């Protein structure tokens, strides 16, 4: 037993802890988080594919910055262009102005609120950074907790896991492309266990 402990200590001293899968602390405050509005943008639009309970719906999600701390999110049906949802999104509140039946239910509102909050108002308070198995996990806290997962050497995350009262949601980012002073993902995947969404960036305007 003592020999095993000594061997483990030697391996860690030689930098072998990561290869053994042990967590190490790191500083993730300089790692970026995806944002579509931090460089003066006023509007973003995505082509969306939503799946729930065996059904599928295609649409266009348009998010417009209306004030310094307020956004208007509108979801249009791809076929017909009629409005399925309209919401005013603020740091601590999401107000649904339009939500067509049968989506006008408490559980749908909760999931839509969680998605929009995660996209536009992620937790802001840095908590810690952990490195394990070639990945960094950076945790932020606030009204909820979010864990951003980065590949080593990368400045932008691949995934964020968001825990709130209704459960856990996962948002993944892909196809980062340059935009002015940074990068934005052109594909976003969302999954909360009962609803999945795929968003493809269509428009980003100032």
C-alpha atoms as a printed R data frame, in Angstrom:
    type eleno elety resid chain resno       x      y       z
1   ATOM     1    CA   UNK     A     1   0.000  0.000   0.000
2   ATOM     2    CA   UNK     A     2   2.793  2.394   0.976
3   ATOM     3    CA   UNK     A     3   4.648  1.608  -2.248
4   ATOM     4    CA   UNK     A     4   1.543  2.493  -4.278
5   ATOM     5    CA   UNK     A     5   1.203  5.836  -2.485
6   ATOM     6    CA   UNK     A     6   4.883  6.649  -3.041
7   ATOM     7    CA   UNK     A     7   4.617  5.702  -6.716
8   ATOM     8    CA   UNK     A     8   1.555  7.920  -7.160
9   ATOM     9    CA   UNK     A     9   3.342 10.857  -5.516
10  ATOM    10    CA   UNK     A    10   6.365 10.404  -7.801
11  ATOM    11    CA   UNK     A    11   4.188 10.268 -10.915
12  ATOM    12    CA   UNK     A    12   2.374 13.448  -9.902
13  ATOM    13    CA   UNK     A    13   5.694 15.133  -9.252
14  ATOM    14    CA   UNK     A    14   6.766 14.241 -12.767
15  ATOM    15    CA   UNK     A    15   3.601 15.739 -14.257
16  ATOM    16    CA   UNK     A    16   1.786 12.446 -14.556
17  ATOM    17    CA   UNK     A    17  -1.364 13.460 -12.663
18  ATOM    18    CA   UNK     A    18  -3.241 14.539 -15.776
19  ATOM    19    CA   UNK     A    19  -2.553 11.264 -17.526
20  ATOM    20    CA   UNK     A    20  -3.924  9.414 -14.509
21  ATOM    21    CA   UNK     A    21  -7.149 11.386 -14.755
22  ATOM    22    CA   UNK     A    22  -6.654 13.348 -11.522
23  ATOM    23    CA   UNK     A    23  -8.118 16.844 -11.324
24  ATOM    24    CA   UNK     A    24  -5.765 19.806 -11.172
25  ATOM    25    CA   UNK     A    25  -6.669 23.420 -10.524
26  ATOM    26    CA   UNK     A    26  -6.143 26.019 -13.258
27  ATOM    27    CA   UNK     A    27  -7.041 29.631 -13.996
28  ATOM    28    CA   UNK     A    28  -9.819 29.944 -16.575
29  ATOM    29    CA   UNK     A    29 -10.615 33.625 -16.252
30  ATOM    30    CA   UNK     A    30  -8.902 34.470 -19.549
31  ATOM    31    CA   UNK     A    31 -10.819 31.820 -21.506
32  ATOM    32    CA   UNK     A    32 -13.578 33.239 -23.699
33  ATOM    33    CA   UNK     A    33 -17.281 32.441 -23.636
34  ATOM    34    CA   UNK     A    34 -19.400 32.636 -26.816
35  ATOM    35    CA   UNK     A    35 -21.362 35.850 -27.217
36  ATOM    36    CA   UNK     A    36 -23.234 37.251 -30.186
37  ATOM    37    CA   UNK     A    37 -23.607 40.756 -28.751
38  ATOM    38    CA   UNK     A    38 -20.358 41.711 -26.985
39  ATOM    39    CA   UNK     A    39 -18.904 43.584 -29.979
40  ATOM    40    CA   UNK     A    40 -21.764 45.996 -30.574
41  ATOM    41    CA   UNK     A    41 -24.049 43.658 -32.503
42  ATOM    42    CA   UNK     A    42 -27.760 44.461 -32.493
43  ATOM    43    CA   UNK     A    43 -29.332 41.406 -34.166
44  ATOM    44    CA   UNK     A    44 -28.665 37.690 -34.631
45  ATOM    45    CA   UNK     A    45 -30.776 35.133 -36.477
46  ATOM    46    CA   UNK     A    46 -30.585 31.339 -36.534
47  ATOM    47    CA   UNK     A    47 -32.211 28.624 -38.578
48  ATOM    48    CA   UNK     A    48 -33.602 26.232 -35.976
49  ATOM    49    CA   UNK     A    49 -34.681 22.605 -35.869
50  ATOM    50    CA   UNK     A    50 -36.570 21.706 -32.677
51  ATOM    51    CA   UNK     A    51 -37.407 18.146 -31.678
52  ATOM    52    CA   UNK     A    52 -39.637 17.038 -28.797
53  ATOM    53    CA   UNK     A    53 -41.887 14.042 -28.116
54  ATOM    54    CA   UNK     A    54 -41.178 12.554 -31.536
55  ATOM    55    CA   UNK     A    55 -42.144 15.718 -33.401
56  ATOM    56    CA   UNK     A    56 -39.997 18.174 -35.333
57  ATOM    57    CA   UNK     A    57 -40.423 21.865 -36.050
58  ATOM    58    CA   UNK     A    58 -38.273 24.083 -38.269
59  ATOM    59    CA   UNK     A    59 -38.136 27.822 -37.824
60  ATOM    60    CA   UNK     A    60 -36.135 31.046 -37.664
61  ATOM    61    CA   UNK     A    61 -35.104 32.419 -34.279
62  ATOM    62    CA   UNK     A    62 -34.371 36.150 -34.363
63  ATOM    63    CA   UNK     A    63 -32.920 37.952 -31.353
64  ATOM    64    CA   UNK     A    64 -32.718 41.746 -31.357
65  ATOM    65    CA   UNK     A    65 -31.094 43.975 -28.770
66  ATOM    66    CA   UNK     A    66 -33.698 46.581 -27.836
67  ATOM    67    CA   UNK     A    67 -31.980 48.289 -24.892
68  ATOM    68    CA   UNK     A    68 -28.721 47.984 -22.973
69  ATOM    69    CA   UNK     A    69 -30.048 45.131 -20.824
70  ATOM    70    CA   UNK     A    70 -32.968 43.860 -22.877
71  ATOM    71    CA   UNK     A    71 -33.511 41.630 -25.910
72  ATOM    72    CA   UNK     A    72 -36.534 40.628 -27.969
73  ATOM    73    CA   UNK     A    73 -36.556 36.988 -29.097
74  ATOM    74    CA   UNK     A    74 -38.990 35.954 -31.857
75  ATOM    75    CA   UNK     A    75 -39.421 32.448 -33.263
76  ATOM    76    CA   UNK     A    76 -41.049 32.215 -36.715
77  ATOM    77    CA   UNK     A    77 -42.266 29.007 -38.348
78  ATOM    78    CA   UNK     A    78 -40.146 28.203 -41.402
79  ATOM    79    CA   UNK     A    79 -43.267 27.165 -43.317
80  ATOM    80    CA   UNK     A    80 -45.651 30.103 -43.473
81  ATOM    81    CA   UNK     A    81 -43.537 32.521 -41.460
82  ATOM    82    CA   UNK     A    82 -46.098 32.941 -38.683
83  ATOM    83    CA   UNK     A    83 -44.962 33.859 -35.184
84  ATOM    84    CA   UNK     A    84 -44.687 30.980 -32.712
85  ATOM    85    CA   UNK     A    85 -43.072 32.826 -29.821
86  ATOM    86    CA   UNK     A    86 -42.134 36.343 -28.826
87  ATOM    87    CA   UNK     A    87 -40.347 37.061 -25.563
88  ATOM    88    CA   UNK     A    88 -38.646 39.960 -23.852
89  ATOM    89    CA   UNK     A    89 -35.417 38.726 -22.252
90  ATOM    90    CA   UNK     A    90 -33.840 40.609 -19.348
91  ATOM    91    CA   UNK     A    91 -31.123 39.534 -16.875
92  ATOM    92    CA   UNK     A    92 -33.541 38.238 -14.228
93  ATOM    93    CA   UNK     A    93 -36.786 37.911 -16.156
94  ATOM    94    CA   UNK     A    94 -38.215 36.495 -19.380
95  ATOM    95    CA   UNK     A    95 -41.658 37.809 -20.370
96  ATOM    96    CA   UNK     A    96 -43.556 35.839 -23.012
97  ATOM    97    CA   UNK     A    97 -45.699 38.150 -25.149
98  ATOM    98    CA   UNK     A    98 -46.641 35.435 -27.683
99  ATOM    99    CA   UNK     A    99 -46.559 31.659 -27.214
100 ATOM   100    CA   UNK     A   100 -48.963 29.743 -29.426
101 ATOM   101    CA   UNK     A   101 -50.850 26.610 -28.261
102 ATOM   102    CA   UNK     A   102 -50.045 23.839 -27.534
103 ATOM   103    CA   UNK     A   103 -46.665 25.267 -26.500
104 ATOM   104    CA   UNK     A   104 -48.280 27.677 -24.024
105 ATOM   105    CA   UNK     A   105 -47.588 25.515 -20.982
106 ATOM   106    CA   UNK     A   106 -45.544 26.080 -17.825
107 ATOM   107    CA   UNK     A   107 -42.950 23.432 -18.706
108 ATOM   108    CA   UNK     A   108 -42.418 24.901 -22.192
109 ATOM   109    CA   UNK     A   109 -42.032 28.378 -20.747
110 ATOM   110    CA   UNK     A   110 -39.469 27.099 -18.226
111 ATOM   111    CA   UNK     A   111 -37.396 25.371 -20.894
112 ATOM   112    CA   UNK     A   112 -37.545 28.344 -23.288
113 ATOM   113    CA   UNK     A   113 -36.577 30.679 -20.456
114 ATOM   114    CA   UNK     A   114 -33.616 28.473 -19.548
115 ATOM   115    CA   UNK     A   115 -32.414 28.307 -23.166
116 ATOM   116    CA   UNK     A   116 -32.656 32.074 -23.741
117 ATOM   117    CA   UNK     A   117 -31.024 32.850 -20.393
118 ATOM   118    CA   UNK     A   118 -28.139 30.473 -21.107
119 ATOM   119    CA   UNK     A   119 -27.639 31.978 -24.565
120 ATOM   120    CA   UNK     A   120 -27.925 35.646 -23.561
121 ATOM   121    CA   UNK     A   121 -27.376 35.922 -19.785
122 ATOM   122    CA   UNK     A   122 -25.055 33.126 -18.635
123 ATOM   123    CA   UNK     A   123 -23.907 33.175 -14.974
124 ATOM   124    CA   UNK     A   124 -21.320 35.921 -14.545
125 ATOM   125    CA   UNK     A   125 -19.445 35.080 -11.332
126 ATOM   126    CA   UNK     A   126 -16.257 33.081 -11.916
127 ATOM   127    CA   UNK     A   127 -15.867 30.258  -9.405
128 ATOM   128    CA   UNK     A   128 -13.043 27.915 -10.392
129 ATOM   129    CA   UNK     A   129 -11.225 25.968 -13.096
130 ATOM   130    CA   UNK     A   130 -10.356 22.267 -13.097
131 ATOM   131    CA   UNK     A   131  -8.184 20.348 -15.550
132 ATOM   132    CA   UNK     A   132  -8.633 16.612 -16.116
133 ATOM   133    CA   UNK     A   133  -8.050 14.152 -18.964
134 ATOM   134    CA   UNK     A   134  -6.962 16.830 -21.416
135 ATOM   135    CA   UNK     A   135  -9.909 19.149 -20.773
136 ATOM   136    CA   UNK     A   136 -10.552 22.261 -18.728
137 ATOM   137    CA   UNK     A   137 -13.863 22.837 -16.965
138 ATOM   138    CA   UNK     A   138 -14.541 26.442 -15.900
139 ATOM   139    CA   UNK     A   139 -17.447 27.028 -13.522
140 ATOM   140    CA   UNK     A   140 -19.502 30.211 -13.254
141 ATOM   141    CA   UNK     A   141 -22.273 30.816 -10.725
142 ATOM   142    CA   UNK     A   142 -25.195 33.187 -10.327
143 ATOM   143    CA   UNK     A   143 -28.900 32.403 -10.301
144 ATOM   144    CA   UNK     A   144 -27.766 29.013 -11.634
145 ATOM   145    CA   UNK     A   145 -24.484 27.210 -12.240
146 ATOM   146    CA   UNK     A   146 -22.753 26.710 -15.596
147 ATOM   147    CA   UNK     A   147 -19.748 24.504 -16.399
148 ATOM   148    CA   UNK     A   148 -17.855 25.458 -19.583
149 ATOM   149    CA   UNK     A   149 -15.719 22.673 -21.076
150 ATOM   150    CA   UNK     A   150 -12.609 23.512 -23.134
151 ATOM   151    CA   UNK     A   151 -10.127 21.330 -24.967
152 ATOM   152    CA   UNK     A   152  -6.579 22.033 -23.812
153 ATOM   153    CA   UNK     A   153  -5.031 24.839 -25.837
154 ATOM   154    CA   UNK     A   154  -8.412 26.173 -26.983
155 ATOM   155    CA   UNK     A   155  -9.717 29.597 -25.916
156 ATOM   156    CA   UNK     A   156 -13.388 28.961 -26.745
157 ATOM   157    CA   UNK     A   157 -15.541 26.223 -25.194
158 ATOM   158    CA   UNK     A   158 -16.981 23.176 -26.883
159 ATOM   159    CA   UNK     A   159 -19.819 22.718 -24.391
160 ATOM   160    CA   UNK     A   160 -21.588 24.363 -21.473
161 ATOM   161    CA   UNK     A   161 -23.633 22.381 -18.945
162 ATOM   162    CA   UNK     A   162 -26.280 24.456 -17.187
163 ATOM   163    CA   UNK     A   163 -28.009 23.320 -13.998
164 ATOM   164    CA   UNK     A   164 -31.282 24.902 -12.953
165 ATOM   165    CA   UNK     A   165 -34.341 23.920 -10.935
166 ATOM   166    CA   UNK     A   166 -36.023 21.920 -13.722
167 ATOM   167    CA   UNK     A   167 -32.916 19.879 -14.490
168 ATOM   168    CA   UNK     A   168 -29.759 19.968 -16.588
169 ATOM   169    CA   UNK     A   169 -29.300 21.420 -20.061
170 ATOM   170    CA   UNK     A   170 -26.296 21.056 -22.369
171 ATOM   171    CA   UNK     A   171 -25.355 23.489 -25.125
172 ATOM   172    CA   UNK     A   172 -22.546 22.591 -27.557
173 ATOM   173    CA   UNK     A   173 -20.742 24.969 -29.935
174 ATOM   174    CA   UNK     A   174 -19.134 24.103 -33.260
175 ATOM   175    CA   UNK     A   175 -17.686 25.673 -36.418
176 ATOM   176    CA   UNK     A   176 -16.163 28.744 -34.772
177 ATOM   177    CA   UNK     A   177 -15.340 31.411 -37.328
178 ATOM   178    CA   UNK     A   178 -13.592 34.808 -36.999
179 ATOM   179    CA   UNK     A   179 -15.781 37.810 -36.311
180 ATOM   180    CA   UNK     A   180 -13.974 41.124 -35.802
181 ATOM   181    CA   UNK     A   181 -11.889 40.800 -32.607
182 ATOM   182    CA   UNK     A   182 -13.020 37.288 -31.719
183 ATOM   183    CA   UNK     A   183 -14.816 34.164 -32.891
184 ATOM   184    CA   UNK     A   184 -18.460 33.088 -32.966
185 ATOM   185    CA   UNK     A   185 -19.862 29.558 -33.317
186 ATOM   186    CA   UNK     A   186 -21.937 28.936 -36.441
187 ATOM   187    CA   UNK     A   187 -23.566 25.799 -35.035
188 ATOM   188    CA   UNK     A   188 -25.209 25.369 -31.631
189 ATOM   189    CA   UNK     A   189 -26.718 22.158 -30.286
190 ATOM   190    CA   UNK     A   190 -29.036 22.178 -27.260
191 ATOM   191    CA   UNK     A   191 -30.345 19.227 -25.245
192 ATOM   192    CA   UNK     A   192 -32.208 19.249 -21.937
193 ATOM   193    CA   UNK     A   193 -33.305 15.616 -21.919
194 ATOM   194    CA   UNK     A   194 -36.712 16.114 -23.513
195 ATOM   195    CA   UNK     A   195 -36.120 18.894 -26.048
196 ATOM   196    CA   UNK     A   196 -33.266 19.135 -28.540
197 ATOM   197    CA   UNK     A   197 -32.451 22.012 -30.868
198 ATOM   198    CA   UNK     A   198 -29.967 22.634 -33.645
199 ATOM   199    CA   UNK     A   199 -29.269 26.275 -34.492
200 ATOM   200    CA   UNK     A   200 -27.344 27.439 -37.566
201 ATOM   201    CA   UNK     A   201 -26.177 31.042 -37.666
202 ATOM   202    CA   UNK     A   202 -27.785 32.982 -40.533
203 ATOM   203    CA   UNK     A   203 -27.301 36.675 -39.713
204 ATOM   204    CA   UNK     A   204 -25.196 38.763 -37.379
205 ATOM   205    CA   UNK     A   205 -25.595 42.530 -37.647
206 ATOM   206    CA   UNK     A   206 -24.503 45.690 -35.904
